[in-house]
GROMACS .gro file of C-alpha atoms in nm:
model
  201
    1MET     CA    1   5.607  -3.034   3.229
    2ALA     CA    2   5.562  -2.953   2.862
    3HIS     CA    3   5.735  -3.130   2.573
    4VAL     CA    4   5.836  -2.950   2.255
    5THR     CA    5   5.874  -3.117   1.914
    6VAL     CA    6   5.893  -3.006   1.553
    7GLU     CA    7   5.644  -3.176   1.325
    8GLY     CA    8   5.654  -3.080   0.961
    9GLY     CA    9   5.619  -2.704   0.942
   10GLU     CA   10   5.503  -2.656   1.301
   11VAL     CA   11   5.647  -2.640   1.650
   12VAL     CA   12   5.420  -2.840   1.876
   13VAL     CA   13   5.410  -2.776   2.251
   14ARG     CA   14   5.232  -3.059   2.435
   15LEU     CA   15   5.138  -2.965   2.790
   16GLY     CA   16   5.143  -3.197   3.086
   17LEU     CA   17   4.816  -3.293   3.249
   18ARG     CA   18   4.840  -3.030   3.520
   19GLU     CA   19   4.948  -2.748   3.285
   20GLY     CA   20   4.680  -2.846   3.034
   21LEU     CA   21   4.404  -2.831   3.292
   22ALA     CA   22   4.527  -2.496   3.419
   23ALA     CA   23   4.555  -2.347   3.070
   24ARG     CA   24   4.238  -2.519   2.944
   25ARG     CA   25   4.420  -2.665   2.644
   26ARG     CA   26   4.641  -2.964   2.577
   27GLN     CA   27   4.878  -2.823   2.317
   28VAL     CA   28   4.998  -2.513   2.135
   29ARG     CA   29   5.105  -2.511   1.769
   30VAL     CA   30   5.299  -2.233   1.598
   31PRO     CA   31   5.433  -2.229   1.241
   32VAL     CA   32   5.808  -2.271   1.203
   33SER     CA   33   5.808  -1.980   0.958
   34ALA     CA   34   5.696  -1.748   1.242
   35LEU     CA   35   5.999  -1.825   1.463
   36ARG     CA   36   6.227  -1.528   1.516
   37GLU     CA   37   6.432  -1.635   1.818
   38VAL     CA   38   6.461  -1.923   2.064
   39HIS     CA   39   6.641  -1.904   2.397
   40VAL     CA   40   6.641  -2.041   2.750
   41GLU     CA   41   6.545  -1.820   3.044
   42ARG     CA   42   6.682  -1.932   3.381
   43SER     CA   43   6.462  -1.704   3.589
   44TRP     CA   44   6.110  -1.832   3.526
   45TRP     CA   45   5.934  -1.524   3.659
   46ARG     CA   46   6.101  -1.300   3.397
   47VAL     CA   47   5.881  -1.446   3.122
   48LEU     CA   48   5.561  -1.320   3.284
   49ARG     CA   49   5.501  -1.011   3.072
   50GLY     CA   50   5.186  -0.805   3.046
   51ARG     CA   51   4.859  -0.865   3.228
   52ALA     CA   52   4.725  -1.203   3.334
   53GLY     CA   53   4.440  -1.326   3.114
   54SER     CA   54   4.266  -1.663   3.091
   55GLY     CA   55   4.437  -1.945   3.280
   56THR     CA   56   4.557  -2.024   3.630
   57TRP     CA   57   4.796  -1.794   3.815
   58SER     CA   58   4.893  -1.953   4.145
   59PRO     CA   59   5.217  -1.884   4.334
   60GLY     CA   60   5.498  -2.075   4.169
   61ARG     CA   61   5.286  -2.216   3.884
   62CYS     CA   62   5.141  -2.012   3.599
   63SER     CA   63   4.962  -2.142   3.290
   64GLY     CA   64   4.758  -1.946   3.040
   65VAL     CA   65   4.750  -1.638   2.823
   66ARG     CA   66   4.894  -1.301   2.916
   67ASN     CA   67   4.778  -0.986   2.740
   68ARG     CA   68   5.017  -0.723   2.602
   69PRO     CA   69   4.959  -0.415   2.387
   70ASP     CA   70   5.128  -0.582   2.089
   71GLY     CA   71   4.963  -0.924   2.125
   72GLU     CA   72   4.941  -1.222   2.360
   73ASP     CA   73   5.195  -1.450   2.528
   74PHE     CA   74   5.129  -1.811   2.619
   75VAL     CA   75   5.308  -1.937   2.930
   76ALA     CA   76   5.316  -2.268   3.115
   77VAL     CA   77   5.588  -2.233   3.379
   78LYS     CA   78   5.660  -2.336   3.730
   79ALA     CA   79   5.898  -2.203   3.991
   80GLU     CA   80   6.261  -2.315   4.005
   81SER     CA   81   6.267  -2.433   3.645
   82ALA     CA   82   6.437  -2.319   3.327
   83VAL     CA   83   6.200  -2.192   3.060
   84LEU     CA   84   6.216  -2.237   2.683
   85CYS     CA   85   6.111  -1.914   2.509
   86LEU     CA   86   5.995  -1.899   2.149
   87GLU     CA   87   5.984  -1.544   2.012
   88LEU     CA   88   5.738  -1.521   1.723
   89ALA     CA   89   5.672  -1.276   1.442
   90GLU     CA   90   5.374  -1.046   1.420
   91GLY     CA   91   5.072  -1.231   1.288
   92ALA     CA   92   5.152  -1.558   1.471
   93PRO     CA   93   4.901  -1.693   1.726
   94PHE     CA   94   5.120  -1.555   2.007
   95ARG     CA   95   5.411  -1.315   2.031
   96ARG     CA   96   5.589  -1.547   2.274
   97VAL     CA   97   5.546  -1.906   2.390
   98ALA     CA   98   5.729  -1.975   2.719
   99VAL     CA   99   5.713  -2.321   2.875
  100SER     CA  100   5.903  -2.516   3.140
  101VAL     CA  101   6.052  -2.830   2.982
  102PRO     CA  102   6.261  -3.115   3.127
  103ASP     CA  103   6.566  -3.051   2.902
  104PRO     CA  104   6.555  -2.688   2.785
  105GLU     CA  105   6.894  -2.695   2.609
  106ARG     CA  106   6.796  -2.996   2.397
  107ALA     CA  107   6.459  -2.843   2.313
  108GLU     CA  108   6.633  -2.518   2.220
  109ARG     CA  109   6.863  -2.701   1.975
  110THR     CA  110   6.570  -2.889   1.823
  111VAL     CA  111   6.375  -2.571   1.757
  112HIS     CA  112   6.677  -2.373   1.648
  113ASP     CA  113   6.766  -2.631   1.383
  114ALA     CA  114   6.415  -2.597   1.240
  115MET     CA  115   6.421  -2.217   1.221
  116PRO     CA  116   6.431  -2.058   0.876
  117GLN     CA  117   6.779  -1.949   0.780
  118GLU     CA  118   6.851  -1.582   0.737
  119PRO     CA  119   6.830  -1.502   0.365
  120GLY     CA  120   7.160  -1.403   0.209
  121PRO     CA  121   7.206  -1.086   0.006
  122GLU     CA  122   7.021  -1.093  -0.324
  123PRO     CA  123   7.244  -1.094  -0.630
  124GLY     CA  124   7.238  -0.767  -0.813
  125PRO     CA  125   7.447  -0.548  -1.039
  126ARG     CA  126   7.803  -0.511  -0.930
  127PRO     CA  127   7.872  -0.170  -0.782
  128GLU     CA  128   8.063   0.078  -0.989
  129PRO     CA  129   8.427   0.112  -0.881
  130ALA     CA  130   8.494   0.421  -0.677
  131PRO     CA  131   8.671   0.701  -0.867
  132PRO     CA  132   9.040   0.734  -0.785
  133ASP     CA  133   9.138   0.990  -0.529
  134PRO     CA  134   9.257   1.319  -0.680
  135PRO     CA  135   9.634   1.367  -0.664
  136ARG     CA  136   9.747   1.541  -0.353
  137ARG     CA  137   9.927   1.869  -0.397
  138PRO     CA  138  10.280   1.887  -0.258
  139ALA     CA  139  10.320   2.047   0.082
  140LEU     CA  140  10.407   2.418   0.079
  141GLN     CA  141  10.708   2.558   0.263
  142HIS     CA  142  10.503   2.677   0.562
  143GLU     CA  143  10.352   2.325   0.578
  144GLY     CA  144  10.694   2.162   0.600
  145GLY     CA  145  10.736   2.104   0.225
  146THR     CA  146  10.978   2.247  -0.032
  147VAL     CA  147  10.753   2.410  -0.293
  148ASP     CA  148  10.669   2.780  -0.292
  149ASP     CA  149  10.321   2.933  -0.290
  150HIS     CA  150  10.290   2.867  -0.666
  151GLY     CA  151  10.374   2.498  -0.635
  152ARG     CA  152  10.726   2.530  -0.781
  153GLN     CA  153  11.008   2.314  -0.658
  154PRO     CA  154  11.337   2.489  -0.576
  155GLY     CA  155  11.529   2.580  -0.895
  156VAL     CA  156  11.225   2.573  -1.126
  157PRO     CA  157  11.192   2.908  -1.311
  158SER     CA  158  10.874   3.106  -1.282
  159ARG     CA  159  10.614   3.052  -1.550
  160THR     CA  160  10.486   3.409  -1.507
  161GLY     CA  161  10.659   3.740  -1.455
  162SER     CA  162  10.973   3.887  -1.618
  163GLY     CA  163  10.856   3.773  -1.960
  164THR     CA  164  10.939   3.408  -1.905
  165GLY     CA  165  10.777   3.189  -2.161
  166ARG     CA  166  10.647   3.477  -2.375
  167PRO     CA  167  10.714   3.489  -2.751
  168PRO     CA  168  10.978   3.744  -2.865
  169LEU     CA  169  10.856   4.096  -2.931
  170ASP     CA  170  10.767   4.201  -3.291
  171ALA     CA  171  10.998   4.496  -3.375
  172LYS     CA  172  10.752   4.652  -3.621
  173ARG     CA  173  10.468   4.643  -3.373
  174VAL     CA  174  10.690   4.805  -3.111
  175GLU     CA  175  10.789   5.078  -3.357
  176ARG     CA  176  10.426   5.152  -3.451
  177ALA     CA  177  10.324   5.165  -3.088
  178ASN     CA  178  10.604   5.406  -2.995
  179ALA     CA  179  10.533   5.635  -3.295
  180ASP     CA  180  10.205   5.750  -3.142
  181ARG     CA  181  10.354   5.825  -2.803
  182VAL     CA  182  10.459   6.184  -2.721
  183ARG     CA  183  10.797   6.191  -2.557
  184HIS     CA  184  10.918   6.480  -2.344
  185ASP     CA  185  11.276   6.528  -2.247
  186HIS     CA  186  11.303   6.596  -1.880
  187VAL     CA  187  11.578   6.857  -1.850
  188VAL     CA  188  11.639   7.057  -1.539
  189HIS     CA  189  11.759   7.412  -1.617
  190PRO     CA  190  11.971   7.597  -1.364
  191GLN     CA  191  11.718   7.876  -1.336
  192ASP     CA  192  11.455   7.621  -1.248
  193GLY     CA  193  11.653   7.487  -0.960
  194PRO     CA  194  11.633   7.617  -0.607
  195GLY     CA  195  11.839   7.928  -0.531
  196PRO     CA  196  12.111   7.957  -0.271
  197PRO     CA  197  12.002   7.950   0.085
  198GLY     CA  198  11.859   8.284   0.196
  199ALA     CA  199  11.798   8.411  -0.159
  200THR     CA  200  11.464   8.568  -0.237
  201GLY     CA  201  11.288   8.579  -0.577
   0.00000   0.00000   0.00000
């Protein structure tokens, strides 16, 4: 089986003799800065993505490179074993390194502790406080409230209509305005009224 260690700024995967011969290499190194996720896969065959490339692909034991549209995976797994999976960023030697290891949980902790921490939010200008909500109008009578359609509470006099709130009239202006008006007395004369029933003119 493989053994995984962290040395300086790299994760080093050292393959066992059998896996190394099958994969035609003794070790795989990936930069710690390229790590994006580390997890343990219990079903070893689930890590076999893409198309088999260079390596050895025998039933129950697979070691080598697998080709995918977005890059290559390196695998060194055997049947009935848990697999340590290292998910890597674009630009790393592989997109995933998946290897069977004797103690996958311990290896996972070791790699996880070496992963770069997620950067916190950058300090910047404090956001402007939100403007206060506009005052809500009181509910109208048909909405279950007590104000009328003009927003007046019961007992409050009208601000419009019937001269409320207007300044007093100027007597001279009223007199000048009425002087130009022609007034007619409306008088009904008896001869203008309707005659008795049946009378003819």
